[in-house]
Each structure stands twice: as structure tokens, then as C-alpha cells.
Amino acid sequence: MQKGTLVVLSGPSGSGKGTLVNEYVHSFDDVFVSISATTRDMREGERHGINYYYMTVEEFLKKRDENGFLEHAEFCGNYYGTPRDNAEKALNEGKDVILEIDVQGAFLVKENYPEAVLVFTMPPSFDILRERLVGRGTESMEVVEKRLERAKDEIKRAPEYDYLIINDTIEKAVKDLRAIFDSEKCEIKNNLDFIKEF
Ligand code: 5GP
């Protein structure tokens, strides 16, 4: 059986990657979305095993030292990491896996797991990105401007990714992501076992 494909999905805040992942999971059931581990406190409305796996610092560091994360990072005094076991189990069962992580994390995954496919999502234009962030109405203009600056920095790394999805309509973005998974399945390097056995 062919192994699943590991897709790392990044993109600036406001690029719609969360919506894309949700829609994709609703449309296809041969996919596993990785849930990160964190040492930060659970926020109201969050649930263990749904939003994150909440761990103590000791538990996190133990797992890290046992090579239990595909990548990990410290952010605002808390640890975050992508558990290796669930993702590898799903891949070995032939399921595709999506990791929704930032640019830095994406390159760390690629170092640890070179078969990973890096997919970047962008809105159709910078003006639309700005409109989306302002339209959310959840952040002050100052925070919006900060996110836009951060978006520019992230987009500078986009040329190092394997694929780009321009997130114009959600239907098109889901189709594009499916096409990426499908094309990976046809890559010669992912079919060498089949060829040899044949
Ligand atoms: P929050 O605490 O707001 O949920 O997340 C804080 C930051 O941690 C966000 O930028 C989020 O993308 C990042 N983050 C969440 N999970 C992971 C992970 O597994 N690995 C890395 N490197 N960053 C993560």
C-alpha cells in the first residue's frame, strides 16, 4: 500500500488556511489533520485533543527528548510541537496528513521529514488580505498592521515552497489542494515499490 502524503500548509493570517483545512476535511475522509501539543494553558472553549494536546513542561520536554515531535518551537514562553506518532501512523496507513503550521515550523518539518510537501496559501491580492483582516473586526488597526507586516515577511519565503494555492474561492482552493495530493501520488519517487514489485 502506498504511504500517505504529508502536506505542510502555511500562509499568512487571513489567507484562509483554517477554512481551507476544515472544508477539505469535510469533503474527503482519507486525510488526518495533525493536532499540536502545547504547554500553554487551555483557553475557554478549547478542548484537549481537539484544539491541542495540553501537556506539562516536563511531559513536553520528555517527549521532545525522545524525538517525539516532527518539529517544535517556543512561542511567548510556551512550547508548541507537532507530535510525530499520530502523523506517522496515519501516513503508514495510507492516509494523507495535513499540518497547518507557520513558515519556520514548515522548514523544520522538511528537515526531519524530507518527503513532506510544502504548500503555501495566499489571498488573491494584498488589498484583499487587508480587507479580510479588517473585516474580521476582531483586532485593532494596530494589530492588523502588525499582521500585514508579518504577512510580508512570511510571503518572502513562499518561493521556497513546493506549491502555491491562491485562496480566491474556497471551492477552488479545496480543488487545488486535492490536485496537489493527487499529483504527489503519481510522482515516480512515490511509486518505486510498485514498479520494483511489478
Ligand atoms: P496559540 O497559543 O495562539 O494557539 O498559538 C500561538 C502560536 O503557536 C501560533 O503562531 C501558532 O501557529 C503556533 N503553533 C501552534 N501549534 C504549533 C506547532 O505545532 N508548532 C509550531 N512551530 N508552532 C505552533
Tab-separated table of C-alpha atoms and ligand atoms in Angstrom:
chain	number	residue	atom	x	y	z
A	1	MET	CA	0.000	0.000	0.000
A	2	GLN	CA	1.242	3.459	-0.893
A	3	LYS	CA	2.095	5.701	2.051
A	4	GLY	CA	0.063	8.857	2.554
A	5	THR	CA	1.395	12.289	1.665
A	6	LEU	CA	2.412	14.753	4.340
A	7	VAL	CA	1.376	18.284	3.376
A	8	VAL	CA	2.556	21.228	5.425
A	9	LEU	CA	0.217	24.162	4.876
A	10	SER	CA	1.371	27.670	5.728
A	11	GLY	CA	0.234	31.133	4.841
A	12	PRO	CA	-0.289	34.496	6.422
A	13	SER	CA	-3.002	35.151	8.949
A	14	GLY	CA	-6.050	35.994	6.803
A	15	SER	CA	-5.060	33.695	3.943
A	16	GLY	CA	-7.961	31.411	4.839
A	17	LYS	CA	-5.885	28.308	5.527
A	18	GLY	CA	-8.007	27.294	8.532
A	19	THR	CA	-11.180	27.409	6.425
A	20	LEU	CA	-9.417	25.511	3.655
A	21	VAL	CA	-8.398	22.706	6.035
A	22	ASN	CA	-11.924	22.495	7.511
A	23	GLU	CA	-13.571	22.347	4.082
A	24	TYR	CA	-11.052	19.805	2.843
A	25	VAL	CA	-11.676	17.508	5.804
A	26	HIS	CA	-15.436	17.758	5.228
A	27	SER	CA	-15.012	16.881	1.564
A	28	PHE	CA	-12.561	13.974	1.881
A	29	ASP	CA	-12.195	11.368	4.593
A	30	ASP	CA	-8.790	9.939	3.598
A	31	VAL	CA	-6.991	12.676	5.477
A	32	PHE	CA	-5.730	13.225	9.007
A	33	VAL	CA	-5.215	16.712	10.411
A	34	SER	CA	-2.446	16.855	12.964
A	35	ILE	CA	-3.225	18.333	16.384
A	36	SER	CA	-0.301	20.116	18.005
A	37	ALA	CA	0.892	19.716	21.561
A	38	THR	CA	1.355	22.764	23.763
A	39	THR	CA	2.359	23.667	27.276
A	40	ARG	CA	0.204	26.805	27.323
A	41	ASP	CA	-2.949	26.972	29.449
A	42	MET	CA	-6.198	25.851	27.901
A	43	ARG	CA	-8.351	28.828	26.872
A	44	GLU	CA	-12.078	28.974	27.456
A	45	GLY	CA	-13.924	26.890	24.898
A	46	GLU	CA	-10.862	24.837	23.977
A	47	ARG	CA	-10.718	21.084	24.420
A	48	HIS	CA	-7.907	18.627	24.962
A	49	GLY	CA	-7.409	16.558	21.824
A	50	ILE	CA	-9.473	18.953	19.697
A	51	ASN	CA	-7.594	22.251	19.756
A	52	TYR	CA	-4.345	20.981	21.224
A	53	TYR	CA	-2.900	18.236	23.372
A	54	TYR	CA	-2.182	20.136	26.573
A	55	MET	CA	0.966	18.993	28.351
A	56	THR	CA	3.057	19.965	31.323
A	57	VAL	CA	6.523	21.306	30.562
A	58	GLU	CA	8.015	18.061	31.931
A	59	GLU	CA	5.832	15.927	29.662
A	60	PHE	CA	6.651	18.097	26.657
A	61	LEU	CA	10.408	18.055	27.234
A	62	LYS	CA	10.387	14.296	27.794
A	63	LYS	CA	8.555	13.756	24.503
A	64	ARG	CA	10.902	16.192	22.752
A	65	ASP	CA	13.969	14.353	24.066
A	66	GLU	CA	12.513	11.067	22.845
A	67	ASN	CA	12.334	12.581	19.329
A	68	GLY	CA	8.555	12.604	19.649
A	69	PHE	CA	7.998	15.777	17.607
A	70	LEU	CA	8.351	16.394	13.879
A	71	GLU	CA	9.140	19.990	14.841
A	72	HIS	CA	8.738	22.142	17.899
A	73	ALA	CA	9.099	25.791	18.854
A	74	GLU	CA	8.871	28.146	21.769
A	75	PHE	CA	6.395	30.985	21.472
A	76	CYS	CA	5.703	33.565	24.186
A	77	GLY	CA	7.188	31.336	26.876
A	78	ASN	CA	5.235	28.224	25.892
A	79	TYR	CA	6.265	25.176	23.911
A	80	TYR	CA	4.413	24.000	20.810
A	81	GLY	CA	5.113	20.895	18.787
A	82	THR	CA	3.801	18.579	16.109
A	83	PRO	CA	3.544	15.057	17.528
A	84	ARG	CA	5.345	12.550	15.332
A	85	ASP	CA	3.463	9.351	16.308
A	86	ASN	CA	-0.076	10.181	15.114
A	87	ALA	CA	1.130	11.680	11.840
A	88	GLU	CA	3.435	8.748	11.047
A	89	LYS	CA	0.756	6.206	11.969
A	90	ALA	CA	-1.713	7.866	9.586
A	91	LEU	CA	0.891	8.059	6.791
A	92	ASN	CA	1.755	4.370	7.221
A	93	GLU	CA	-1.949	3.512	6.978
A	94	GLY	CA	-2.015	5.294	3.596
A	95	LYS	CA	-3.821	8.377	4.876
A	96	ASP	CA	-2.784	11.859	3.832
A	97	VAL	CA	-1.754	14.204	6.614
A	98	ILE	CA	-2.090	17.983	6.862
A	99	LEU	CA	-0.018	20.061	9.256
A	100	GLU	CA	-1.118	23.683	9.500
A	101	ILE	CA	1.990	25.429	10.769
A	102	ASP	CA	3.982	28.588	10.311
A	103	VAL	CA	6.857	29.105	7.904
A	104	GLN	CA	9.625	28.361	10.417
A	105	GLY	CA	7.926	25.150	11.554
A	106	ALA	CA	7.386	24.112	7.946
A	107	PHE	CA	11.100	24.153	7.145
A	108	LEU	CA	11.877	22.232	10.339
A	109	VAL	CA	9.402	19.533	9.300
A	110	LYS	CA	11.053	19.347	5.877
A	111	GLU	CA	14.437	18.810	7.579
A	112	ASN	CA	13.043	15.974	9.711
A	113	TYR	CA	10.800	14.523	7.034
A	114	PRO	CA	12.162	15.344	3.549
A	115	GLU	CA	9.190	13.736	1.756
A	116	ALA	CA	6.950	16.493	3.182
A	117	VAL	CA	5.275	18.674	0.568
A	118	LEU	CA	5.225	22.371	1.430
A	119	VAL	CA	2.103	24.246	0.344
A	120	PHE	CA	1.722	28.000	0.726
A	121	THR	CA	-1.669	29.755	0.686
A	122	MET	CA	-2.144	33.384	-0.271
A	123	PRO	CA	-5.178	35.587	-0.824
A	124	PRO	CA	-5.550	36.904	-4.411
A	125	SER	CA	-4.054	40.311	-3.524
A	126	PHE	CA	-2.547	42.325	-0.696
A	127	ASP	CA	-5.619	44.596	-0.673
A	128	ILE	CA	-7.884	41.568	-0.208
A	129	LEU	CA	-5.671	40.343	2.640
A	130	ARG	CA	-6.035	43.737	4.307
A	131	GLU	CA	-9.832	43.725	3.738
A	132	ARG	CA	-10.120	40.236	5.246
A	133	LEU	CA	-8.150	41.170	8.343
A	134	VAL	CA	-10.066	44.436	8.835
A	135	GLY	CA	-13.379	42.681	8.063
A	136	ARG	CA	-12.900	40.176	10.847
A	137	GLY	CA	-13.334	43.098	13.200
A	138	THR	CA	-11.621	41.192	15.980
A	139	GLU	CA	-8.371	43.160	16.039
A	140	SER	CA	-7.400	46.803	16.358
A	141	MET	CA	-5.927	48.582	13.326
A	142	GLU	CA	-2.553	48.431	15.038
A	143	VAL	CA	-2.728	44.641	15.269
A	144	VAL	CA	-3.959	44.427	11.662
A	145	GLU	CA	-0.953	46.467	10.505
A	146	LYS	CA	1.380	44.196	12.514
A	147	ARG	CA	-0.156	41.100	10.931
A	148	LEU	CA	0.236	42.643	7.476
A	149	GLU	CA	3.917	43.300	8.150
A	150	ARG	CA	4.332	39.728	9.361
A	151	ALA	CA	2.485	38.508	6.257
A	152	LYS	CA	5.026	40.312	4.045
A	153	ASP	CA	7.888	38.537	5.843
A	154	GLU	CA	6.185	35.147	5.508
A	155	ILE	CA	5.411	35.690	1.816
A	156	LYS	CA	9.130	36.322	1.187
A	157	ARG	CA	9.685	32.620	1.976
A	158	ALA	CA	6.884	31.414	-0.334
A	159	PRO	CA	9.283	30.792	-3.282
A	160	GLU	CA	10.945	28.053	-1.206
A	161	TYR	CA	7.658	26.101	-1.015
A	162	ASP	CA	6.622	23.393	-3.464
A	163	TYR	CA	3.113	24.634	-4.323
A	164	LEU	CA	1.019	27.783	-4.074
A	165	ILE	CA	-2.747	27.898	-3.575
A	166	ILE	CA	-4.283	31.283	-4.315
A	167	ASN	CA	-7.242	31.265	-1.975
A	168	ASP	CA	-9.829	33.130	-4.010
A	169	THR	CA	-12.896	30.925	-3.592
A	170	ILE	CA	-12.927	28.093	-1.096
A	171	GLU	CA	-14.192	25.596	-3.720
A	172	LYS	CA	-11.221	26.342	-5.982
A	173	ALA	CA	-8.767	26.171	-3.063
A	174	VAL	CA	-10.105	22.740	-1.980
A	175	LYS	CA	-9.812	21.510	-5.589
A	176	ASP	CA	-6.235	22.766	-5.792
A	177	LEU	CA	-5.268	21.039	-2.560
A	178	ARG	CA	-6.819	17.799	-3.809
A	179	ALA	CA	-4.869	18.166	-7.065
A	180	ILE	CA	-1.641	18.505	-5.087
A	181	PHE	CA	-2.326	15.308	-3.130
A	182	ASP	CA	-3.297	13.527	-6.371
A	183	SER	CA	-0.201	14.627	-8.259
A	184	GLU	CA	2.047	13.548	-5.394
A	185	LYS	CA	0.522	10.069	-5.635
A	186	CYS	CA	1.601	9.856	-9.284
A	187	GLU	CA	5.178	11.011	-8.694
A	188	ILE	CA	7.631	8.305	-9.753
A	189	LYS	CA	9.555	8.575	-6.491
A	190	ASN	CA	6.372	7.627	-4.629
A	191	ASN	CA	5.795	4.543	-6.790
A	192	LEU	CA	9.204	2.873	-6.792
A	193	ASP	CA	7.996	-0.026	-4.609
A	194	PHE	CA	5.141	-0.718	-7.010
A	195	ILE	CA	7.459	-0.647	-10.024
A	196	LYS	CA	10.000	-2.931	-8.349
A	197	GLU	CA	7.373	-5.443	-7.243
A	198	PHE	CA	5.700	-5.438	-10.677
B	1	5GP	P1	-1.831	29.994	20.184
B	1	5GP	O1	-1.256	29.913	21.570
B	1	5GP	O2	-2.403	31.356	19.894
B	1	5GP	O3	-2.812	28.870	19.932
B	1	5GP	O4	-0.646	29.778	19.155
B	1	5GP	C1	0.483	30.560	19.240
B	1	5GP	C2	1.391	30.290	18.073
B	1	5GP	O5	1.891	28.960	18.104
B	1	5GP	C3	0.720	30.447	16.706
B	1	5GP	O6	1.567	31.239	15.890
B	1	5GP	C4	0.625	29.058	16.200
B	1	5GP	O7	0.676	28.997	14.777
B	1	5GP	C5	1.856	28.417	16.799
B	1	5GP	N1	1.747	26.967	16.843
B	1	5GP	C6	0.676	26.222	17.156
B	1	5GP	N2	0.959	24.916	17.075
B	1	5GP	C7	2.247	24.832	16.680
B	1	5GP	C8	3.117	23.722	16.387
B	1	5GP	O8	2.787	22.545	16.474
B	1	5GP	N3	4.383	24.048	16.006
B	1	5GP	C9	4.801	25.340	15.884
B	1	5GP	N4	6.048	25.535	15.472
B	1	5GP	N5	4.013	26.388	16.130
B	1	5GP	C10	2.750	26.136	16.525
